[in-house]
Short mmCIF file of C-alpha atoms and ligand atoms in Angstrom, two decimals:
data_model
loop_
_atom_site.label_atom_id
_atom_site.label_comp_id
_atom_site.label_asym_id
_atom_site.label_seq_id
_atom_site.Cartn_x
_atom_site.Cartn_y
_atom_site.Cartn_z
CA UNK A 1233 -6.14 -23.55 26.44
CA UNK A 1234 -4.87 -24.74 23.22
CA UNK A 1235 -1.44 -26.60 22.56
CA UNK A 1236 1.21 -24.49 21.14
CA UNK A 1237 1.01 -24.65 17.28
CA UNK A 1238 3.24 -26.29 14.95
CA UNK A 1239 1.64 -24.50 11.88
CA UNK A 1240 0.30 -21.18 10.68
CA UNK A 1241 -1.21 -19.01 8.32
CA UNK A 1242 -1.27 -15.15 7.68
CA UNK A 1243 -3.84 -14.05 5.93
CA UNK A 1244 -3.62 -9.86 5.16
CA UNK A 1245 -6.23 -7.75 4.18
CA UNK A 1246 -5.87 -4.01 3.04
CA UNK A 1247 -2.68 -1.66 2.00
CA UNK A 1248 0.68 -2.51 1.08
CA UNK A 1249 2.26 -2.09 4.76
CA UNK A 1250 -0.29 -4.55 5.59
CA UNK A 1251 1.51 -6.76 3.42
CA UNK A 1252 4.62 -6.32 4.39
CA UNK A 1253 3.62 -6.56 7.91
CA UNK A 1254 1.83 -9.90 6.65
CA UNK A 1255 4.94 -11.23 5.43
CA UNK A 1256 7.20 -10.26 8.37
CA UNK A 1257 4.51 -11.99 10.72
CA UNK A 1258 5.18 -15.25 8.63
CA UNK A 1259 9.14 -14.77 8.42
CA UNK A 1260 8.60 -14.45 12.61
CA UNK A 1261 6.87 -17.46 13.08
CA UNK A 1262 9.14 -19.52 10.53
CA UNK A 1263 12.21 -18.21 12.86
CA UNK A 1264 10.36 -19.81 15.62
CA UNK A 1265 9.61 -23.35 14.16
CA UNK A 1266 6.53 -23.33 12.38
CA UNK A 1267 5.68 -24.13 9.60
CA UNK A 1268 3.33 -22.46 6.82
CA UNK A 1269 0.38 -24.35 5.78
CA UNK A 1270 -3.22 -23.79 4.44
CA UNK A 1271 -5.71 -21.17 6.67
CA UNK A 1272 -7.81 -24.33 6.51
CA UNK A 1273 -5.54 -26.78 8.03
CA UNK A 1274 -3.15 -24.46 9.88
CA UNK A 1275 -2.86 -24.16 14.20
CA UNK A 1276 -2.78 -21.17 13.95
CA UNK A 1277 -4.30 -18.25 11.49
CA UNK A 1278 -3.28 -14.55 12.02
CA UNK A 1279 -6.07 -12.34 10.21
CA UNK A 1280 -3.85 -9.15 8.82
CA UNK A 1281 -6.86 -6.61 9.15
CA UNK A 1282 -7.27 -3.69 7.23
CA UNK A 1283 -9.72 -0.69 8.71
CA UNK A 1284 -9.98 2.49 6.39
CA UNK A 1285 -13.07 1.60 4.60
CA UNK A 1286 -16.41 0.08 4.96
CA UNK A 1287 -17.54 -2.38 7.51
CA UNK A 1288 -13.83 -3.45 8.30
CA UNK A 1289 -14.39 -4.93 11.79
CA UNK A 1290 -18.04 -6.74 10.20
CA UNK A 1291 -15.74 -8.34 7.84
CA UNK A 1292 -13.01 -9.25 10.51
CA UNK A 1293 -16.17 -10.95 12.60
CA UNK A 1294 -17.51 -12.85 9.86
CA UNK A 1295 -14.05 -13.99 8.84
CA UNK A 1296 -13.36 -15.27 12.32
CA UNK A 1297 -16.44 -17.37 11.52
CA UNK A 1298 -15.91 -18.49 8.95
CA UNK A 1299 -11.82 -19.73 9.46
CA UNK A 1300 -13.85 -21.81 12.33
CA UNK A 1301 -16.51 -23.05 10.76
CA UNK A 1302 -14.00 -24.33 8.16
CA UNK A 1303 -11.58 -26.09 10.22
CA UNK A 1304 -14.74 -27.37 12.09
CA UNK A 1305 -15.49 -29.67 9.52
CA UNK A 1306 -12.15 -31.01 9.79
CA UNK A 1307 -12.51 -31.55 13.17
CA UNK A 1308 -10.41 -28.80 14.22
CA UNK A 1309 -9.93 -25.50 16.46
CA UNK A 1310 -6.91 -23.54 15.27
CA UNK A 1311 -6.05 -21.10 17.90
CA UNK A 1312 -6.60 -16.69 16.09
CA UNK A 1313 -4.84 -14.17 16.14
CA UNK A 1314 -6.11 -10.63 15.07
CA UNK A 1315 -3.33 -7.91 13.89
CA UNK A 1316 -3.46 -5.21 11.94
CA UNK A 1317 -5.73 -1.78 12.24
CA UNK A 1318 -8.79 -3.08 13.68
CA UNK A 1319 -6.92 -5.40 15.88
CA UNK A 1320 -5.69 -1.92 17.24
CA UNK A 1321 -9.10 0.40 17.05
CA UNK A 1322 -10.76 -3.04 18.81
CA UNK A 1323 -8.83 -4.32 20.85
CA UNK A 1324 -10.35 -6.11 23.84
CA UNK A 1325 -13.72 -6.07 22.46
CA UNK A 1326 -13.00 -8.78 19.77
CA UNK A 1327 -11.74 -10.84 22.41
CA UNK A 1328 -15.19 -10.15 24.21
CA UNK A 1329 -17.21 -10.68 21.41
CA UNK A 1330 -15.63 -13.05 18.99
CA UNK A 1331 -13.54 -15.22 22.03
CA UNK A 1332 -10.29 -15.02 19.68
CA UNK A 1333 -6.67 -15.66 21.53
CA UNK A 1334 -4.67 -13.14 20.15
CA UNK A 1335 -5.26 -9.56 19.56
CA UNK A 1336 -2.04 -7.44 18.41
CA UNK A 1337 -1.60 -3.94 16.89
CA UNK A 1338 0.12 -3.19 13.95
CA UNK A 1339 3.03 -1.36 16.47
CA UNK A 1340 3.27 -4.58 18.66
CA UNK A 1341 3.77 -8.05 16.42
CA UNK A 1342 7.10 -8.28 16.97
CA UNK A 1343 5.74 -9.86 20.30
CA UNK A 1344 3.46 -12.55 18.36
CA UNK A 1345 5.54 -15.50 19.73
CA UNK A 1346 5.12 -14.19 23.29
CA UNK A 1347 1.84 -13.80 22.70
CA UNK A 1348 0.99 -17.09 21.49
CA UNK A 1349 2.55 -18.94 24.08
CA UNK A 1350 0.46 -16.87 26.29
CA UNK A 1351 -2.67 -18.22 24.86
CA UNK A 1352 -0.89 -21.63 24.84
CA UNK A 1353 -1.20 -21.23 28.38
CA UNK A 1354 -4.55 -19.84 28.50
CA UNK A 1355 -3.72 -16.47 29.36
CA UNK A 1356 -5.13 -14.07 27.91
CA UNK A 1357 -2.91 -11.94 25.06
CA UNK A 1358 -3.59 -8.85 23.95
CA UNK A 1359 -0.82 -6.28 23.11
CA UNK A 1360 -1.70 -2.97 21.59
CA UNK A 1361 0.80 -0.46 22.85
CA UNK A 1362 2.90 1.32 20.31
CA UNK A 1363 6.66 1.65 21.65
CA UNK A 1364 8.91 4.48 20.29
CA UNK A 1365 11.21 1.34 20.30
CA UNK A 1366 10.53 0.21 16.95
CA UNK A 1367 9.11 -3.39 16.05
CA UNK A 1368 11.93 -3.66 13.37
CA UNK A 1369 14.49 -4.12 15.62
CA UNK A 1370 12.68 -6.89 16.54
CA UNK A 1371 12.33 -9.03 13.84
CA UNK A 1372 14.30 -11.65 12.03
CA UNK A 1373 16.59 -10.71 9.11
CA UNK A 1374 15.04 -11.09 5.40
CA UNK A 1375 15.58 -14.65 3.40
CA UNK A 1376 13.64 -15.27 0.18
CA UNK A 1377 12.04 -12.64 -1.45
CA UNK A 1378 10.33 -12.23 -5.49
CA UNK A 1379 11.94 -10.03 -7.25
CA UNK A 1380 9.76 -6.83 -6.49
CA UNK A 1381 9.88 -6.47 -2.67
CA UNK A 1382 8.49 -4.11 -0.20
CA UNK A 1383 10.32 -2.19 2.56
CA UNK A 1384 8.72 -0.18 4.73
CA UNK A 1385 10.42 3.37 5.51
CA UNK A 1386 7.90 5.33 7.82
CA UNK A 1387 5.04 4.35 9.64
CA UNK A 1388 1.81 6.58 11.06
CA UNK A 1389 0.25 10.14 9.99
CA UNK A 1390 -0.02 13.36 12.04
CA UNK A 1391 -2.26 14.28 9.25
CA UNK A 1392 -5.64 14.03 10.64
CA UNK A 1393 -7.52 13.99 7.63
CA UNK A 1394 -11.22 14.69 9.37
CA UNK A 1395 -11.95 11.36 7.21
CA UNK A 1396 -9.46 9.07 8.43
CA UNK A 1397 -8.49 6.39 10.88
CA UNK A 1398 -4.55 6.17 9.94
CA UNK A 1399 -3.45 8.54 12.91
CA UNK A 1400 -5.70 6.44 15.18
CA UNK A 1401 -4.42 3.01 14.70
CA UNK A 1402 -1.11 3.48 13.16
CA UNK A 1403 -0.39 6.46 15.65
CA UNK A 1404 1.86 9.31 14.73
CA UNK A 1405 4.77 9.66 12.09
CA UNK A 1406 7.88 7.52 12.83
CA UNK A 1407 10.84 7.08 10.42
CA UNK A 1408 12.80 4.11 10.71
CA UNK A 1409 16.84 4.55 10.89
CA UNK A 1410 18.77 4.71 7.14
CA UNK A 1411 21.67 2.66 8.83
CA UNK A 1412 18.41 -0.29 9.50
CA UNK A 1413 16.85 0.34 5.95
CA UNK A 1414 19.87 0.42 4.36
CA UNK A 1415 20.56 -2.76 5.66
CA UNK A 1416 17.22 -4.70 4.80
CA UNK A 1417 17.39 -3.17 1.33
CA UNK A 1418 20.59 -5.25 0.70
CA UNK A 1419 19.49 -8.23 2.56
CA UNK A 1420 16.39 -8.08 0.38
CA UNK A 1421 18.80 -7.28 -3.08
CA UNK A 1422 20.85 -10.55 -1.81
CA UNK A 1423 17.57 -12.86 -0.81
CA UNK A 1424 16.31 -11.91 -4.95
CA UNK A 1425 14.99 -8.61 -4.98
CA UNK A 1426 15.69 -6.26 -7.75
CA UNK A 1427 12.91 -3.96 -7.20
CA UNK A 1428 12.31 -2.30 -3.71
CA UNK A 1429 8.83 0.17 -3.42
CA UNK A 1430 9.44 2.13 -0.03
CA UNK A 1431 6.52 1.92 1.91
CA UNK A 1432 5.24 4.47 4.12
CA UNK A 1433 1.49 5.98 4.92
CA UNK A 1434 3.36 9.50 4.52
CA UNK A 1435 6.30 7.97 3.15
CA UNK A 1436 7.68 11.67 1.50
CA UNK A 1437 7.44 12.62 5.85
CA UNK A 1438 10.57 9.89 5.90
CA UNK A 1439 13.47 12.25 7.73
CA UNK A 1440 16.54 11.57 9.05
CA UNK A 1441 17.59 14.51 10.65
CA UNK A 1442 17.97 17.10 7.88
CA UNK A 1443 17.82 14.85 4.95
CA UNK A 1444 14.52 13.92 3.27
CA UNK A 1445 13.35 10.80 1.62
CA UNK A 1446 15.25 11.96 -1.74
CA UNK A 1447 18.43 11.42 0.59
CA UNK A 1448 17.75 8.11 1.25
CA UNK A 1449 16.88 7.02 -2.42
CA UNK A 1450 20.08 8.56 -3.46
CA UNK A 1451 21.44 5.89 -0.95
CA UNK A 1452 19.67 2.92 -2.21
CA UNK A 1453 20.28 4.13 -5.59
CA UNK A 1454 23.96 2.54 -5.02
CA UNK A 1455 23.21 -0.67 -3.95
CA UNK A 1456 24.61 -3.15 -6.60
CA UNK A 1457 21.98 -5.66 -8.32
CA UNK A 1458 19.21 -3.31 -7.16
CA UNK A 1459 17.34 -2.35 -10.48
CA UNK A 1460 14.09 -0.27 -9.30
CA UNK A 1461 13.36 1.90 -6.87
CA UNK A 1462 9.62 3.24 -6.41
CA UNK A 1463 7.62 4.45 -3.04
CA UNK A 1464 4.43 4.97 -2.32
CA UNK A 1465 2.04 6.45 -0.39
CA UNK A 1466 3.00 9.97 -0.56
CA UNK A 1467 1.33 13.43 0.97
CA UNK A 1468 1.15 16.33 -1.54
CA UNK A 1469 2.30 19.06 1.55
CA UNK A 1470 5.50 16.89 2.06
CA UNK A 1471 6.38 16.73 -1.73
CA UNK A 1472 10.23 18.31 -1.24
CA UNK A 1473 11.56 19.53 -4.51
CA UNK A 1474 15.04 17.64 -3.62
CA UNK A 1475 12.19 14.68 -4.13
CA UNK A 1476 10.88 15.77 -7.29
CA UNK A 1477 14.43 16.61 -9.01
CA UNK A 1478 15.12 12.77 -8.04
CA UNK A 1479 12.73 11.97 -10.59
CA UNK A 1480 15.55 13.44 -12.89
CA UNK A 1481 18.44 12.65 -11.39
CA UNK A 1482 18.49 8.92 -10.25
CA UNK A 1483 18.61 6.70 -12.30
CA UNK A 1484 16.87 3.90 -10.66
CA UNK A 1485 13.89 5.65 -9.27
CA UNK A 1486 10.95 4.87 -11.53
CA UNK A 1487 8.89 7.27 -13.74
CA UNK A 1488 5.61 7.12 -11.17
CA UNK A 1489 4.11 9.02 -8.53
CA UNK A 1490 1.21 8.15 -6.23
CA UNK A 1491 -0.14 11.57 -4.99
CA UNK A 1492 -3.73 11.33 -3.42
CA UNK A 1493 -5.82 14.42 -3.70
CA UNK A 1494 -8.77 12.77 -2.61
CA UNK A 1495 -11.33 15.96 -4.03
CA UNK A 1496 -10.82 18.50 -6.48
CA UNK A 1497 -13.15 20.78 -4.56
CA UNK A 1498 -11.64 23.56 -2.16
CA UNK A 1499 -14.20 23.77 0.02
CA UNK A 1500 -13.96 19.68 0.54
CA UNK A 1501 -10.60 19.67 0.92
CA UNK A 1502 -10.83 22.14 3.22
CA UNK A 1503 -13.78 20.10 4.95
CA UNK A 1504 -11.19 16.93 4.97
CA UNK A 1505 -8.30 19.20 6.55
CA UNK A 1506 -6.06 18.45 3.48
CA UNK A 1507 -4.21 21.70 3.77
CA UNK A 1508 -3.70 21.94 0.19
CA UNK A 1509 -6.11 23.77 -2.32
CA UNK A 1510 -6.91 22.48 -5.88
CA UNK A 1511 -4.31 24.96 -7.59
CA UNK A 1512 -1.51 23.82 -4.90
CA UNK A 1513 -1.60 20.68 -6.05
CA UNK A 1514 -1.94 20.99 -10.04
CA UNK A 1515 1.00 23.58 -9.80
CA UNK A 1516 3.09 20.72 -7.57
CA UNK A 1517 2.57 18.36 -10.39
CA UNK A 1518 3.75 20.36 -12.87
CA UNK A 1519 6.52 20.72 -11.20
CA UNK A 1520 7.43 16.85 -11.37
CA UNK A 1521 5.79 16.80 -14.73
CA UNK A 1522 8.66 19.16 -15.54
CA UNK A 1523 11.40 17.34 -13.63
CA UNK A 1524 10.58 14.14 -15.36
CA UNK A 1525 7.93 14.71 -18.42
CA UNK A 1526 7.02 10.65 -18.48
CA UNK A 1527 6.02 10.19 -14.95
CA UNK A 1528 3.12 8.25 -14.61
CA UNK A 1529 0.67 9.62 -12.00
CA UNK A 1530 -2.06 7.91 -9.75
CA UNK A 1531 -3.94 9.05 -7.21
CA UNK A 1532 -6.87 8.42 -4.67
CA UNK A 1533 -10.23 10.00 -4.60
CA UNK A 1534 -12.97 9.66 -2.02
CA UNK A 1535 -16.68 10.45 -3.16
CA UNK A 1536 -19.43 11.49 -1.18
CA UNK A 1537 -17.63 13.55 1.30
CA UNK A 1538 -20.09 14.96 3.99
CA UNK A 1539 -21.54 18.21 2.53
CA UNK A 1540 -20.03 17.26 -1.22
CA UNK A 1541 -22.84 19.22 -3.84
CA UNK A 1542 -22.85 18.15 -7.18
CA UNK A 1543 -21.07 21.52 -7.98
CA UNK A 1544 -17.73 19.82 -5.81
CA UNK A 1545 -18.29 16.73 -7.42
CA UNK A 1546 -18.01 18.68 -10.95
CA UNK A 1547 -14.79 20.08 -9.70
CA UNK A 1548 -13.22 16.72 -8.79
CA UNK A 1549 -13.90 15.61 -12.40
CA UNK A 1550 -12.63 18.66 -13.68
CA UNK A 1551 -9.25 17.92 -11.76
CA UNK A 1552 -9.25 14.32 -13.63
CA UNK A 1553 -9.58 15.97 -16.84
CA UNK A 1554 -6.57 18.76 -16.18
CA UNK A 1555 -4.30 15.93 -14.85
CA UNK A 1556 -5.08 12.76 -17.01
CA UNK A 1557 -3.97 10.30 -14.46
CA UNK A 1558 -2.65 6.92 -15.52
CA UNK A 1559 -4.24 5.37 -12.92
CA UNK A 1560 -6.04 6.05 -9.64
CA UNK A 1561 -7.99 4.36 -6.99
CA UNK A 1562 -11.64 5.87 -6.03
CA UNK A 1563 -13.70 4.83 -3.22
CA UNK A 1564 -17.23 6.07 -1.71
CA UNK A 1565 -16.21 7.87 1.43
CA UNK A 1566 -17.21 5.59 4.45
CA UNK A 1567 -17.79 7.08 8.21
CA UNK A 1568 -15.15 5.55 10.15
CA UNK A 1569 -15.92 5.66 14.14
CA UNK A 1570 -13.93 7.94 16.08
CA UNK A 1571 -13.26 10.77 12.94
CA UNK A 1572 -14.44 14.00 12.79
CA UNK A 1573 -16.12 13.48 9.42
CA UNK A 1574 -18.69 10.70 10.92
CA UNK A 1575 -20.00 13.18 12.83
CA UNK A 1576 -20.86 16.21 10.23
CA UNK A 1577 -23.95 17.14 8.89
CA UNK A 1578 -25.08 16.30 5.72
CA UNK A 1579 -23.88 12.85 4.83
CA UNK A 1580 -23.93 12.33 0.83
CA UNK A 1581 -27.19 9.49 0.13
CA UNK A 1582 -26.01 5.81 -1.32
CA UNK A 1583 -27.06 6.34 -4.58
CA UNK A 1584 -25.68 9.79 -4.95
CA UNK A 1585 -22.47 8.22 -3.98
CA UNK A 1586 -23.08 5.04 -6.30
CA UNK A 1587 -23.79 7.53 -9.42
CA UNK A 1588 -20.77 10.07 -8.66
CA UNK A 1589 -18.46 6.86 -8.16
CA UNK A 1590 -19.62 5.48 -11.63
CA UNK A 1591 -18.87 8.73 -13.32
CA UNK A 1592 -15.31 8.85 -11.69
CA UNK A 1593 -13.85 5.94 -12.35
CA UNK A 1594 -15.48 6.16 -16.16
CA UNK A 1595 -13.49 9.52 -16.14
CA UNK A 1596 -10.49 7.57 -14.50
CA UNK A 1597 -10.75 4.25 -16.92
CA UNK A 1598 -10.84 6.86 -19.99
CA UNK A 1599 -7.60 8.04 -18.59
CA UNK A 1600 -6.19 4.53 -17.97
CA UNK A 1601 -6.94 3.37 -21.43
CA UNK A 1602 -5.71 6.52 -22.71
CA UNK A 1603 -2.11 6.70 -21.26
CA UNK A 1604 -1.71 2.74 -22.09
CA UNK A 1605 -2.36 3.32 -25.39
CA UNK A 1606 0.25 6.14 -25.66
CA UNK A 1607 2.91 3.77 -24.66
CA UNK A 1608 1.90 1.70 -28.27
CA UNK A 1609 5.53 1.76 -30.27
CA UNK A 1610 7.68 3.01 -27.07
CA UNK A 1611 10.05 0.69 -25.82
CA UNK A 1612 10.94 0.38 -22.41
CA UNK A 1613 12.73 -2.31 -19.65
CA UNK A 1614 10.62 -4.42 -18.61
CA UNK A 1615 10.77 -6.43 -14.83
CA UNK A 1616 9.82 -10.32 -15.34
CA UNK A 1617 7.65 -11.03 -12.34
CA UNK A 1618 6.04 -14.11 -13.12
CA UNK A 1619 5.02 -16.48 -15.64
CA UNK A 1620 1.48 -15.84 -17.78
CA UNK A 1621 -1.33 -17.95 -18.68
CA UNK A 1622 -0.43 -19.03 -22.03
CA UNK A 1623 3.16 -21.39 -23.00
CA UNK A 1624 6.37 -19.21 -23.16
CA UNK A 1625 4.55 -16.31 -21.64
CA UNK A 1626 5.79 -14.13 -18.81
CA UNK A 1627 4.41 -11.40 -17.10
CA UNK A 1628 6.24 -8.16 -15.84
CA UNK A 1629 6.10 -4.10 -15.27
CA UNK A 1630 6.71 -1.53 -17.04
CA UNK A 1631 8.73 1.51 -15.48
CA UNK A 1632 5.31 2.97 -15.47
CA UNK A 1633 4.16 0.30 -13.53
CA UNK A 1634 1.80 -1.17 -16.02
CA UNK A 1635 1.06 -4.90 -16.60
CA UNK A 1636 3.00 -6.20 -19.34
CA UNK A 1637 2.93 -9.81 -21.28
CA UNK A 1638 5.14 -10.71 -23.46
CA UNK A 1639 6.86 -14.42 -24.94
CA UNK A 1640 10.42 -14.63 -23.27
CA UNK A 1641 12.85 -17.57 -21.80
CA UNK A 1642 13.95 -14.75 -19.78
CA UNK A 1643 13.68 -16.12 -16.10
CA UNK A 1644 11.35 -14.27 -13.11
CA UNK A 1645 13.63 -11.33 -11.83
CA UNK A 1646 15.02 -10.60 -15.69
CA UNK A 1647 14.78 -7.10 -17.26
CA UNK A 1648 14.01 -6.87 -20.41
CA UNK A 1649 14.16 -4.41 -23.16
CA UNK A 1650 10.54 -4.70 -24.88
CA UNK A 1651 9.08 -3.00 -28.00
CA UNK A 1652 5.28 -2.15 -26.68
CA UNK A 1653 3.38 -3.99 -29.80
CA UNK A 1654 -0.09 -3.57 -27.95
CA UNK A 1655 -1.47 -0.65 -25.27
CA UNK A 1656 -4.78 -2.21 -23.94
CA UNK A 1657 -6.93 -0.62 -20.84
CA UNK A 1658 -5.88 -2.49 -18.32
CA UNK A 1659 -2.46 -3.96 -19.52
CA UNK A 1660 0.50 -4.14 -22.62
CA UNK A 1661 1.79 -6.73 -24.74
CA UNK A 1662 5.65 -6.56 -25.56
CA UNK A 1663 8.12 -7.85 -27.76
CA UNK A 1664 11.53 -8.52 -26.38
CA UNK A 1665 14.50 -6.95 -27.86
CA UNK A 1666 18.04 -7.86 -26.54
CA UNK A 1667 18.14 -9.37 -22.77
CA UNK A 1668 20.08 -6.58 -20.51
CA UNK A 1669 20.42 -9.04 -17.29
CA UNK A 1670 19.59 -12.15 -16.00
N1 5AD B 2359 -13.73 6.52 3.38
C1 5AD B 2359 -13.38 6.30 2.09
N2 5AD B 2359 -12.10 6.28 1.66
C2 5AD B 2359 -11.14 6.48 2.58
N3 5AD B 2359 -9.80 6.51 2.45
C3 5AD B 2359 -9.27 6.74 3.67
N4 5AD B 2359 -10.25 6.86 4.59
C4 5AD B 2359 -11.43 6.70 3.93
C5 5AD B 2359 -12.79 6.73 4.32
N5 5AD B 2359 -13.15 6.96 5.59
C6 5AD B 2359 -9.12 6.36 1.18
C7 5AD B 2359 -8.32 7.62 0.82
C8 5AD B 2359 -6.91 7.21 1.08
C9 5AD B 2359 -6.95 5.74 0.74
C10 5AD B 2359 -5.83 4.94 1.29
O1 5AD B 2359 -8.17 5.30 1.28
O2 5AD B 2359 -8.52 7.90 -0.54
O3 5AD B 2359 -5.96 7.91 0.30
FE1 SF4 B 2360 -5.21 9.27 6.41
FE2 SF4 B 2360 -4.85 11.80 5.53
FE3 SF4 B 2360 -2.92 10.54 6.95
FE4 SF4 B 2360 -3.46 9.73 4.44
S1 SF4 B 2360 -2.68 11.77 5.04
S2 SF4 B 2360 -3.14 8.41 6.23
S3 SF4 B 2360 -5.64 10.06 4.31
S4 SF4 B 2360 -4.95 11.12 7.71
#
C-alpha cells in the first residue's frame, strides 16, 4: 500500500499517439489534483511505453529500475504505472515480474484515477480491456497547448502486417466521432494551437459513414485561427483520391505526406502482407505528385525482412532513387512476439542488416540534403515554434515540415513569411519578410 499521490510524472516513449496519449494522461491527473513534478521526485511516474521495435519490454524493465533506484537515493518509493503498448501485450506479467501498481492499456487510461486509488488501497490494478466506448469521452476538455498540437482521429489497424504488433495492442480500426473532433480541434485552436497534425495508425481508414478523412479536413479547414492542418500515419491501400485532390484544394492542409512502403521488393511486400506492389504505390504517388507538385514525401522502411536477398534489398534502393523522398525513417526489422514474421524461416544476420541499414539511410540522407537544398531562394510561411540557441533567434517549420531558424521578434505561434537564405541537410535558415499574424 502506498498513500495516494499528490504528484506525477508521464514519461512517453515511442509514436506520436503515444504522445498525445502522454499528454492526455497528464491533463487527467491535473483534473484530479495533482500536480506535475520531476520523474525523480514525483509520487507517482506513468511510463508511456512504446512496443514496435527492439527489446521494448527489456527497456520498460530496466526503466522501472532505474525510476526506483533513483528516487531510492532520495529516500523514496513513488508508486508506477505502466501504459501504453507493452503495458497491453504484458499485462499481468510486469506486475509479476517487476511488482509495479499500475498496468493500463493504451484503450483503458481514461480509468488511471480509478486505478490509482486502487493501488492506494493495495489492490491490485490492472485494466487492459479495450471498450467500443471510446476513452475520449472520458477525458477532460483541452487547456494549454504550443502552437503545433496533436489530435488523434483513429486508433488501431486491421492491417496485419505479418511484421507488426499494432493490431495486437492497439486492437482493430476505430474512428472517433467528427461532432467530438471537431470539438477538441477548436478547444485546442482556443487553448493556442494553430497547427493541428491528425493522428491516427491508419489515419487515411478515418470514416464517418460515407465520408473519408478528406471530409473531415474540409471541416477543420474552417475553423477560424487554425493555420495548419497535416496528418500522419497514413496506409498507401486507403489513399482516397477525394484525399489526394485535398492536397489541391484546401488551403490549410500542408504540402507533406507520410506514406510507408516499408520494401521496394514485391516479393517482401508480399511476405509482409502489404497488399500493395512496388508499381501500386509509385503510380499512387504520382498521383498526389500531380495533385500538388511540392508535396514533400516521407516514408518508413524496414530492413532485413525474413527471406530479404540482396536482390530485394537492391529493389528497395531502387524505389528511393525513383521517389527522392524528403525524408524517411528506416529501421532493422525486429521479431516482435506473437507476429507471423518471428516465426519464418530465414531471418536476415545482424550485420547484413547493419550494412543494408547504412546504405539506406545514406541513400535517404542524399535525398534529405537534396530536397533542403532545393528550397535555397523559395520563400515560404513559416510556424514560430520556439526560441533557438543563439539571441533573437527562433525556431519554426516550414510547410514542408522542415526545421527552420531564422532572427525574428515574432512571438512562438507567429507565421512568418521567410526568404530561405540557407538549405542545409538536416535544417534551413530564413530571412523574414513582412509578419502575416501574430
Ligand atoms: N521491426 C522493425 N520495424 C517495424 N516497424 C513496425 N514493426 C516493426 C518491426 N517489427 C516500423 C514500420 C512502421 C513503423 C512505425 O515502424 O516501418 O511503419
Ligand atoms: Fe502495423 Fe501494418 Fe498496421 Fe502499420 S499498417 S500499424 S505497419 S499492421
Amino acid at each position: 500500500m502506498k498513500p495516494a499521490p499528490k504528484t506525477f510524472a508521464v514519461k512517453s516513449f515511442g509514436c506520436q499517439m503515444n504522445a498525445y496519449d502522454g499528454d492526455r494522461m497528464a491533463e487527467l491527473m491535473t483534473a484530479q489534483g495533482l500536480t506535475a513534478a520531476d520523474p525523480a521526485s514525483a509520487d507517482l511516474v506513468v511510463l508511456n511505453t512504446c512496443h514496435i521495435r527492439e527489446k521494448a519490454t527489456e527497456k520498460v524493465y530496466s526503466d522501472i529500475g532505474r525510476i526506483r533506484k533513483d528516487a531510492g537515493k532520495l529516500g523514496r518509493a513513488p508508486m508506477i504505472a505502466i501504459a501504453g503498448c507493452v503495458a497491453q501485450a504484458e499485462g499481468a506479467e510486469i506486475v509479476r515480474r517487476a511488482g509495479v501498481d499500475v498496468v493500463v492499456g493504451p484503450q483503458a487510461y481514461h480509468n488511471l484515477p480509478d486505478l490509482v486509488a486502487k493501488a492506494a488501497r493495495g489492490e491490485s490494478a490492472l485494466d487492459t480491456d479495450m471498450p467500443v466506448e471510446t476513452k475520449f469521452a472520458h477525458l477532460p476538455g483541452r487547456r494549454r497547448v504550443g502552437p503545433s498540437a496533436f489530435l488523434t482521429v483513429q486508433e488501431g489497424c486491421d492491417k496485419f502486417c505479418t511484421y507488426c504488433v499494432v493490431p495486437y495492442t492497439r486492437g482493430a480500426e476505430v474512428s472517433r466521432p467528427r461532432g467530438q473532433i471537431v470539438d477538441e480541434a477548436k478547444a485546442l485552436v482556443d487553448a493556442g494551437a494553430r497547427e493541428l497534425t491528425l493522428l491516427g495508425q491508419n489515419v487515411n481508414a478515418w470514416e464517418d459513414g460515407a465520408r473519408g478523412l478528406h471530409h473531415l479536413i474540409a471541416e477543420l479547414d474552417k475553423i477560424e485561427g487554425l493555420a495548419r492542418i497535416r496528418y500522419t500515419t497514413s496506409h498507401p491501400n486507403d489513399m482516397a483520391q477525394g484525399l489526394i485532390d485535398a492536397h489541391r484544394d484546401v488551403g490549410k492542409l500542408m504540402p507533406f505526406l507520410h506514406l510507408p512502403v516499408q520494401s521496394g521488393s514485391d516479393r517482401i511486400l508480399k511476405a509482409m502482407n502489404r497488399s500493395h506492389s512496388r508499381d501500386s504505390y509509385l503510380r499512387l504517388l504520382e498521383r498526389v505528385v500531380a495533385a500538388r507538385p511540392d508535396i514533400a514525401l516521407s516514408g518508413d522502411f524496414i530492413v532485413g525482412f525474413p527471406g530479404e536477398t540482396d536482390a530485394d534489398f537492391a529493389e528497395t534502393l531502387s524505389l528511393i532513387d525513383a521517389v527522392g523522398y524528403a525524408q524517411a525513417f528506416s529501421f532493422k526489422y525486429s521479431p516482435r512476439p506473437g507476429t507471423p514474421a518471428a516465426g519464418m524461416a530465414d531471418q536476415v544476420e545482424p550485420h547484413v542488416m547493419d550494412e543494408r541499414l547504412q546504405q539506406l539511410q545514406a541513400a535517404l540522407n542524399r535525398d534529405q540534403a537534396a530536397f533542403n537544398a532545393n528550397t535555397f531562394g523559395r520563400s515560404c510561411q513559416v510556424l514560430i515554434e520556439r526560441k533557438g540557441k543563439l539571441p533573437g533567434q527562433m525556431l519554426g517549420k516550414s510547410p514542408w515540415l522542415q526545421s527552420v531558424h531564422l532572427l525574428t521578434d515574432a512571438p512562438i505561434g507567429a507565421l512568418v513569411e521567410v526568404d530561405i537564405v540557407r538549405g542545409d541537410p538536416n535544417s534551413l535558415s530564413g530571412v523574414e519578410r513582412i509578419k502575416i499574424a501574430a
